[in-house]
Structures are given as C-alpha cells and as structure tokens.
C-alpha positions as MATLAB code, in Angstrom:
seq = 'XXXXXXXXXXXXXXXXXXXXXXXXXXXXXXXXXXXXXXXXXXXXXXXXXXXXXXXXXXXXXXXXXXXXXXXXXXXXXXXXXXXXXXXXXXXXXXXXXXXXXXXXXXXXXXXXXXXXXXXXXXXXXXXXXXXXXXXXXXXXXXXXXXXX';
ca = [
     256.421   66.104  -29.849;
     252.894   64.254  -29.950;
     250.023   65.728  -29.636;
     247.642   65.164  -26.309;
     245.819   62.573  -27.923;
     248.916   60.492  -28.307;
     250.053   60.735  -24.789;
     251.945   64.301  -24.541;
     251.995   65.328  -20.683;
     252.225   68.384  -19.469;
     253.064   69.373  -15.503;
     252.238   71.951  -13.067;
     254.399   74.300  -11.224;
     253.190   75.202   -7.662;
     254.434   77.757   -5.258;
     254.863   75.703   -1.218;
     253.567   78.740    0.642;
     255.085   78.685    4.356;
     257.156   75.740    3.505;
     260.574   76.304    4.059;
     262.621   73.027    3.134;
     261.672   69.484    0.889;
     261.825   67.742    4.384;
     259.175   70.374    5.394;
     256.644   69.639    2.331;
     257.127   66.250    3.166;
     256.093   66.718    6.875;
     252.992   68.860    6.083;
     251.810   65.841    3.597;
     252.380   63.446    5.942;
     249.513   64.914    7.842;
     246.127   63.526    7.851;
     244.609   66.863    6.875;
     246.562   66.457    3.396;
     245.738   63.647    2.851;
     243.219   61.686    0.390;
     240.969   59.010    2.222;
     243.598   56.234    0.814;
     246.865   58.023    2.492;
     247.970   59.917   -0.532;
     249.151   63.510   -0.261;
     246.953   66.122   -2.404;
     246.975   69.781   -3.082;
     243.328   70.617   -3.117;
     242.884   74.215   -5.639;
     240.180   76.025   -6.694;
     241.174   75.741  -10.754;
     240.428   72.540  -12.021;
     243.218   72.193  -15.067;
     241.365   72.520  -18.824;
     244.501   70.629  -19.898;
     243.118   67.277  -17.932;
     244.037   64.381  -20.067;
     247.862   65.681  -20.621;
     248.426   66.668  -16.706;
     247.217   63.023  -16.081;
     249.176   61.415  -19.040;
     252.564   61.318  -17.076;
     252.649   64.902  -15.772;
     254.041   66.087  -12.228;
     253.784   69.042   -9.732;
     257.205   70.997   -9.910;
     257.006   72.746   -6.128;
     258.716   76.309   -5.539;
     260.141   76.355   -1.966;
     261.978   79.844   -1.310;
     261.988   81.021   -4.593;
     263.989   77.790   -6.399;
     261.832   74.557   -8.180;
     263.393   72.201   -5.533;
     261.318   69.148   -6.209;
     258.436   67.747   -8.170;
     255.925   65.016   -7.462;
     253.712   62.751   -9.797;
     250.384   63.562  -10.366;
     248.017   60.353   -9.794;
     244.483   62.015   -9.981;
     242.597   64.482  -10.026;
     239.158   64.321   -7.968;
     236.197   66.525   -6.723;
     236.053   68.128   -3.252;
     233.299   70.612   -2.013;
     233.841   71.478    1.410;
     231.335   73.483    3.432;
     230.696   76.685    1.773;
     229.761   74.436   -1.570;
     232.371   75.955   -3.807;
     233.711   73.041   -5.871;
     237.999   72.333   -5.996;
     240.303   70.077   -7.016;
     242.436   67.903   -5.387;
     245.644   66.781   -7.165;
     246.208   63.323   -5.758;
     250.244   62.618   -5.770;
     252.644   60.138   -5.368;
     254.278   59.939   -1.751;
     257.724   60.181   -3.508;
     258.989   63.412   -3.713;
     262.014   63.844   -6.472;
     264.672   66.460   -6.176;
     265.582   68.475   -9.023;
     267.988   70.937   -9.901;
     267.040   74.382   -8.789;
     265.717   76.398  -10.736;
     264.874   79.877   -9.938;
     261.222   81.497  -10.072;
     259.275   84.675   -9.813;
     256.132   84.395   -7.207;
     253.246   83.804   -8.597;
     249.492   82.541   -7.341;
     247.670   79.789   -7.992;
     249.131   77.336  -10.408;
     250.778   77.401  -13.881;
     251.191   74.939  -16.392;
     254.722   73.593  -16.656;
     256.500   72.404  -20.495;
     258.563   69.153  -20.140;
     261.589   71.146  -21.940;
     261.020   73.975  -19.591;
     261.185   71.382  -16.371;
     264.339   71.121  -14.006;
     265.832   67.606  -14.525;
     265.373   65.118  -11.814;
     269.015   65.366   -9.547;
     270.311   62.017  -10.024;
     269.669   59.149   -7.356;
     272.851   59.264   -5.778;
     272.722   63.255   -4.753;
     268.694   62.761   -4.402;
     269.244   62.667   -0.527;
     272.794   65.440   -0.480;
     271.885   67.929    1.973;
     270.503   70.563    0.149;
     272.159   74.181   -0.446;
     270.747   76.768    1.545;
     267.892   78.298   -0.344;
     269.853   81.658   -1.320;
     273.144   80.031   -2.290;
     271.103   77.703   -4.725;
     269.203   81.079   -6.345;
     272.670   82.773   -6.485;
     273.880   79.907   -8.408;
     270.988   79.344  -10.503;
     270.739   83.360  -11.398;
     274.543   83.189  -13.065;
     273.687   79.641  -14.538;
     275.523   77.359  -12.687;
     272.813   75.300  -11.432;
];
C-alpha cells in the first residue's frame, strides 16, 4: 500500500449511541441540530484525528448500530466548532449517502477508532443496499460463526 503522502486513506469506526436501525441514523441526521450550516450531516467529537490528511484522502465513518458495523458514510471535512463552554471539537462533515455493508460484529467501545481499509466490511452490493435488514441479533449470530 502507499504511504499517506501518496493518497493512502484511512476510516473511522463510530459507535451510533441510542440509534437503533440505519433508517434511524438517517432520521437523527436529517435534523437541523446535526447538521452543518450547508445541510450536511456531521458527528461533532472532542478528538480531532492526528491522522488528518489520510481520514480526508478517501476515508469513511464505519457506524456500529447494536453491536454490528451496519453502514459507513464518506467523510467530506473536518472543521472547528467551540460551543459555549469554549472547549474546541470536531465536526466530521459527511456525505448524505449512507452505504450498507456487511455486518460485522464489534465490541463497545468510546469515542472513535481508526478503521484499516482491509479491516473494513465491504459495501453490500446496490441491489441488496435497500433489503430489509436482519434483525440486529440474527446478523451478530451470523457474523460470530462467519457467515456474514
């Protein structure tokens, strides 16, 4: 693989606390209150990624939802916010589309972790991208014994 400087990406993986389903994550960032000032959904943190130029080089946001990788989004930006008690975050800026993957199990964790492009779930392809999903313990049964 190439190095950063030549235009290796990496992602992030994210745990969707209180979300329950893809359609959910999508309804939460189609609120106004997750939302950049241009209509994009963001995921504002408190770690701003050292890893910078190779998250922005092509790399996306893999989101946990019940224990399972279920989707991922692009990552667009990254930009400043300090809200009232001055303490400055970042806000991942991402593309509206959100792309299922395979599930793929994994542990709780906080915060976010940085994400290999061998060690990411491949993108479902487009014709079972809108399959009713498997319910969320079903698809972590499956993915425990290796079938998904």
């Amino acid at each position: 693989m190439l190095g950063a400087a030549l235009g290796k990406s990496v992602n992030l993986v994210k745990l969707s606390v209180g979300t329950e389903s893809v359609e959910g994550l999508a309804a939460w960032q189609a609120t106004r209150v997750a939302q950049t000032e241009d209509g994009l959904p963001r995921h504002v943190t408190r770690m701003w990624p050292k890893r910078e130029a190779e998250v922005l080089a092509g790399g996306s946001i893999y989101w946990v939802i019940k224990g399972l990788i279920q989707c991922r989004q692009r990552i667009l930006r990254l930009e400043e916010v300090v809200r009232a008690d001055g303490i400055r975050r970042c806000a991942i800026v991402l593309d509206r589309e959100l792309v299922r993957t395979a599930p793929s199990q994994k542990r709780p964790f906080q915060g976010w972790r940085y994400l290999a492009a061998e060690d990411a779930p491949r993108d479902l392809p487009p014709g079972r991208q809108n399959e009713d999903a498997l319910p969320p313990e079903l698809s972590a049964a499956l993915a425990e014994i290796g079938v998904l």
